[in-house]
Tab-separated table of C-alpha atoms in Angstrom:
chain	number	residue	atom	x	y	z
A	13	LYS	CA	22.199	-7.959	1.411
A	14	ASN	CA	19.085	-7.348	-0.643
A	15	GLN	CA	17.337	-4.039	-0.103
A	16	VAL	CA	13.936	-5.758	-0.282
A	17	GLU	CA	13.461	-8.977	1.687
A	18	GLN	CA	10.373	-11.125	1.462
A	19	SER	CA	9.023	-13.959	3.569
A	20	PRO	CA	8.205	-16.706	3.378
A	21	GLN	CA	10.119	-17.838	0.296
A	22	SER	CA	7.328	-20.257	-0.492
A	23	LEU	CA	3.899	-21.037	0.854
A	24	ILE	CA	1.316	-23.748	0.283
A	25	ILE	CA	-2.312	-23.215	1.227
A	26	LEU	CA	-5.657	-24.812	0.507
A	27	GLU	CA	-8.188	-23.179	-1.759
A	28	GLY	CA	-10.484	-20.835	0.129
A	29	LYS	CA	-7.970	-20.042	2.857
A	30	ASN	CA	-6.437	-16.647	3.543
A	31	CYS	CA	-2.733	-15.881	3.636
A	32	THR	CA	-0.382	-12.993	4.334
A	33	LEU	CA	2.936	-12.341	2.664
A	34	GLN	CA	5.582	-10.111	4.219
A	35	CYS	CA	8.025	-7.573	2.838
A	36	ASN	CA	10.765	-5.664	4.649
A	37	TYR	CA	12.790	-3.029	2.866
A	38	THR	CA	15.787	-0.879	3.670
A	39	VAL	CA	15.459	1.572	0.762
A	40	SER	CA	15.657	5.039	2.280
A	41	PRO	CA	14.338	7.514	1.531
A	42	PHE	CA	11.377	5.714	0.121
A	43	SER	CA	8.894	6.829	-2.512
A	44	ASN	CA	6.470	4.041	-3.255
A	45	LEU	CA	5.926	0.339	-2.789
A	46	ARG	CA	4.301	-2.023	-5.247
A	47	TRP	CA	3.134	-5.593	-5.164
A	48	TYR	CA	3.314	-7.574	-8.379
A	49	LYS	CA	1.937	-11.008	-9.260
A	50	GLN	CA	3.970	-13.106	-11.651
A	51	ASP	CA	2.562	-16.258	-13.175
A	52	THR	CA	5.014	-18.860	-14.448
A	53	GLY	CA	6.353	-17.861	-17.855
A	54	ARG	CA	4.721	-14.442	-17.743
A	55	GLY	CA	5.814	-10.940	-16.856
A	56	PRO	CA	4.942	-9.319	-13.525
A	57	VAL	CA	1.491	-7.739	-13.279
A	58	SER	CA	0.842	-4.902	-10.875
A	59	LEU	CA	-1.568	-5.522	-8.014
A	60	THR	CA	-1.163	-2.381	-5.905
A	61	ILE	CA	0.958	0.766	-5.719
A	62	MET	CA	1.225	2.706	-2.458
A	63	THR	CA	3.014	5.970	-1.860
A	64	PHE	CA	4.787	6.636	1.435
A	65	SER	CA	1.712	8.447	2.757
A	66	GLU	CA	-0.682	5.555	2.216
A	67	ASN	CA	-1.020	2.656	4.620
A	68	THR	CA	-3.465	0.388	2.826
A	69	LYS	CA	-4.613	-0.337	-0.699
A	70	SER	CA	-7.014	-2.991	-1.946
A	71	ASN	CA	-7.498	-4.653	-5.300
A	72	GLY	CA	-10.296	-7.176	-5.099
A	73	ARG	CA	-9.232	-10.017	-2.816
A	74	TYR	CA	-5.754	-8.506	-2.458
A	75	THR	CA	-5.058	-5.994	0.307
A	76	ALA	CA	-1.653	-4.426	0.793
A	77	THR	CA	-0.601	-2.598	3.936
A	78	LEU	CA	2.374	-0.352	4.492
A	79	ASP	CA	4.131	0.846	7.627
A	80	ALA	CA	6.714	3.360	6.459
A	81	ASP	CA	8.041	3.824	9.994
A	82	THR	CA	9.068	0.182	10.365
A	83	LYS	CA	9.682	-0.244	6.615
A	84	GLN	CA	7.328	-3.183	6.397
A	85	SER	CA	4.558	-4.141	4.025
A	86	SER	CA	2.229	-7.088	3.789
A	87	LEU	CA	-0.022	-8.515	1.117
A	88	HIS	CA	-3.133	-10.277	2.352
A	89	ILE	CA	-5.007	-12.609	0.031
A	90	THR	CA	-8.547	-13.436	1.014
A	91	ALA	CA	-10.450	-16.590	0.031
A	92	SER	CA	-7.634	-17.904	-2.134
A	93	GLN	CA	-8.331	-19.420	-5.536
A	94	LEU	CA	-6.325	-21.867	-7.627
A	95	SER	CA	-5.491	-19.003	-9.967
A	96	ASP	CA	-3.694	-17.225	-7.129
A	97	SER	CA	-0.841	-19.713	-7.525
A	98	ALA	CA	2.037	-17.480	-8.619
A	99	SER	CA	5.020	-15.552	-7.335
A	100	TYR	CA	4.274	-12.343	-5.464
A	101	ILE	CA	6.951	-9.718	-5.629
A	102	CYS	CA	7.411	-6.663	-3.443
A	103	VAL	CA	8.976	-3.725	-5.292
A	104	VAL	CA	10.236	-0.430	-3.910
A	105	SER	CA	11.544	2.784	-5.431
A	106	SER	CA	13.241	5.850	-4.028
A	107	PRO	CA	12.252	9.463	-4.687
A	108	TYR	CA	15.618	10.049	-6.367
A	109	ASN	CA	14.608	7.710	-9.160
A	110	THR	CA	11.025	6.553	-9.004
A	111	ASP	CA	11.372	4.721	-12.321
A	112	LYS	CA	14.161	2.438	-11.116
A	113	LEU	CA	12.293	-0.379	-9.418
A	114	ILE	CA	14.050	-2.428	-6.728
A	115	PHE	CA	12.667	-5.936	-6.569
A	116	GLY	CA	12.441	-8.507	-3.817
A	117	THR	CA	13.032	-12.173	-4.621
A	118	GLY	CA	9.361	-12.959	-4.249
A	119	THR	CA	7.168	-15.443	-2.408
A	120	ARG	CA	6.102	-18.498	-4.355
A	121	LEU	CA	2.460	-19.264	-3.460
A	122	GLN	CA	0.810	-22.550	-4.350
A	123	VAL	CA	-2.918	-23.001	-3.806
A	124	PHE	CA	-4.183	-26.569	-3.792
A	125	PRO	CA	-7.798	-27.766	-4.074
B	20	GLU	CA	-4.985	-2.506	-26.537
B	21	ALA	CA	-1.927	-4.703	-27.103
B	22	GLY	CA	0.435	-5.124	-24.180
B	23	VAL	CA	4.212	-5.069	-24.162
B	24	THR	CA	5.579	-7.678	-26.522
B	25	GLN	CA	9.011	-9.235	-26.613
B	26	PHE	CA	10.800	-11.311	-29.203
B	27	PRO	CA	12.034	-13.977	-29.150
B	28	SER	CA	10.430	-15.777	-26.229
B	29	HIS	CA	13.429	-18.084	-25.944
B	30	SER	CA	16.960	-17.944	-27.283
B	31	VAL	CA	19.731	-20.488	-26.906
B	32	ILE	CA	23.166	-19.393	-28.074
B	33	GLU	CA	26.752	-20.418	-27.553
B	34	LYS	CA	29.234	-18.439	-25.561
B	35	GLY	CA	30.833	-15.792	-27.732
B	36	GLN	CA	27.866	-15.402	-30.053
B	37	THR	CA	25.677	-12.330	-30.415
B	38	VAL	CA	22.011	-12.101	-29.553
B	39	THR	CA	19.552	-9.263	-30.057
B	40	LEU	CA	16.377	-9.033	-28.032
B	41	ARG	CA	13.474	-6.878	-29.111
B	42	CYS	CA	10.785	-5.095	-27.125
B	43	ASP	CA	7.687	-3.357	-28.438
B	44	PRO	CA	6.143	-1.146	-25.746
B	45	ILE	CA	2.509	-0.244	-25.419
B	46	SER	CA	1.665	2.302	-28.081
B	47	GLY	CA	2.086	5.858	-26.822
B	48	HIS	CA	4.297	4.944	-23.884
B	49	ASP	CA	7.347	7.176	-23.824
B	50	ASN	CA	9.094	5.294	-21.023
B	51	LEU	CA	10.704	1.943	-21.770
B	52	TYR	CA	12.677	-0.151	-19.299
B	53	TRP	CA	14.838	-3.257	-19.464
B	54	TYR	CA	15.202	-5.607	-16.512
B	55	ARG	CA	16.635	-9.057	-16.100
B	56	ARG	CA	16.442	-11.945	-13.682
B	57	VAL	CA	19.338	-14.343	-13.418
B	58	MET	CA	18.776	-17.782	-11.886
B	59	GLY	CA	17.712	-17.650	-8.265
B	60	LYS	CA	18.052	-13.903	-8.001
B	61	GLU	CA	15.676	-10.987	-7.962
B	62	ILE	CA	14.715	-9.007	-11.044
B	63	LYS	CA	17.185	-6.168	-11.542
B	64	PHE	CA	16.951	-2.906	-13.408
B	65	LEU	CA	19.158	-2.480	-16.473
B	66	LEU	CA	18.169	0.805	-18.081
B	67	HIS	CA	15.447	3.325	-18.808
B	68	PHE	CA	14.613	5.147	-22.044
B	69	VAL	CA	12.490	8.250	-22.335
B	70	LYS	CA	11.511	8.247	-25.972
B	71	GLU	CA	14.813	7.627	-27.774
B	72	SER	CA	17.077	8.947	-25.018
B	73	LYS	CA	18.748	6.874	-22.328
B	74	GLN	CA	17.557	8.372	-19.057
B	75	ASP	CA	19.354	5.920	-16.775
B	76	GLU	CA	21.664	3.086	-17.748
B	77	SER	CA	23.157	2.523	-14.317
B	78	GLY	CA	22.109	-1.120	-14.249
B	79	MET	CA	23.859	-2.205	-17.438
B	80	PRO	CA	26.394	-4.826	-16.335
B	81	ASN	CA	29.176	-4.049	-18.812
B	82	ASN	CA	29.924	-2.819	-22.315
B	83	ARG	CA	28.932	-6.121	-23.892
B	84	PHE	CA	25.354	-4.906	-23.544
B	85	LEU	CA	24.013	-2.298	-25.958
B	86	ALA	CA	20.467	-0.966	-25.870
B	87	GLU	CA	18.903	1.197	-28.527
B	88	ARG	CA	15.538	2.767	-29.115
B	89	THR	CA	15.569	4.349	-32.530
B	90	GLY	CA	12.653	6.686	-33.172
B	91	GLY	CA	11.374	6.248	-29.667
B	92	THR	CA	9.275	3.205	-30.521
B	93	TYR	CA	10.604	-0.336	-30.145
B	94	SER	CA	13.873	-1.118	-28.409
B	95	THR	CA	16.605	-3.680	-28.905
B	96	LEU	CA	19.070	-5.077	-26.413
B	97	LYS	CA	22.158	-6.625	-27.941
B	98	VAL	CA	24.581	-8.838	-26.067
B	99	GLN	CA	27.940	-9.201	-27.803
B	100	PRO	CA	29.768	-11.432	-27.110
B	101	ALA	CA	27.522	-13.439	-24.837
B	102	GLU	CA	28.955	-15.035	-21.698
B	103	LEU	CA	27.550	-17.862	-19.568
B	104	GLU	CA	26.555	-15.453	-16.787
B	105	ASP	CA	24.276	-13.566	-19.185
B	106	SER	CA	21.769	-16.406	-19.019
B	107	GLY	CA	18.482	-15.366	-17.510
B	108	VAL	CA	15.126	-13.839	-18.320
B	109	TYR	CA	15.128	-10.363	-19.804
B	110	PHE	CA	12.007	-8.305	-19.213
B	111	CYS	CA	10.908	-5.149	-20.897
B	112	ALA	CA	8.379	-2.750	-19.409
B	113	SER	CA	6.787	0.494	-20.486
B	114	SER	CA	4.937	3.334	-18.829
B	115	GLN	CA	3.157	6.493	-19.805
B	116	GLU	CA	4.088	10.001	-18.688
B	117	GLY	CA	1.568	11.350	-16.244
B	118	ARG	CA	0.860	11.433	-12.552
B	119	LEU	CA	3.443	9.704	-10.396
B	120	PRO	CA	3.966	6.902	-9.579
B	121	TYR	CA	4.029	5.564	-13.100
B	122	GLU	CA	2.484	2.155	-13.610
B	123	GLN	CA	5.002	-0.067	-15.365
B	124	TYR	CA	3.562	-2.742	-17.656
B	125	PHE	CA	5.781	-5.742	-18.237
B	126	GLY	CA	6.220	-7.981	-21.225
B	127	PRO	CA	6.410	-11.773	-20.950
B	128	GLY	CA	10.192	-11.793	-21.068
B	129	THR	CA	12.853	-13.402	-23.228
B	130	ARG	CA	14.565	-16.427	-21.729
B	131	LEU	CA	18.221	-16.379	-22.795
B	132	THR	CA	20.388	-19.445	-22.351
B	133	VAL	CA	24.096	-19.187	-23.094
B	134	THR	CA	25.855	-22.555	-23.376
């Protein structure tokens, strides 16, 4: 079983709508949680990084939340744009090795006009 | 500032052949990582260099994989001999020493197909 589970696997929304992606992890102890955006054919690009003591972090229209007690995180996208179509990947690391990132399988988001 | 670059972007080889992937990190980044994604699976860590030293190679699947980082600049990942299950996308990332957590910057990846 994967240590980082994401839902939904895929999502289709209309341009201008909001959406929320979910991430549950079992990595324990836990050091930090990241959300990456990956466009087709490109490498992942960091959106947010949160340490265990933070519970929210924003980057423009992207807002990540973290509940370290329940081991859950969400990524909320506001007023979606066509360019938001991509895979969104939740990534966790432990304090024993903060460089070794543990990836989820991602949520594939498609935004249609 | 140039990002992480990888070469080639695509490689198609036959089973049993050798392939060498190259990664050029962002200039000045001491940390260099290799990851890979096989079909339908999540991206997985392979190894981590600090300058020219292997800090962590716990994710390397077997001894057919050899990573080097001579001089602490670019890195190569050699697969010899390649097997069908080695097909996937190989990503390289780099980060700079400094305040934790380190931001890892990813390259575009090399898509390897073993036939």
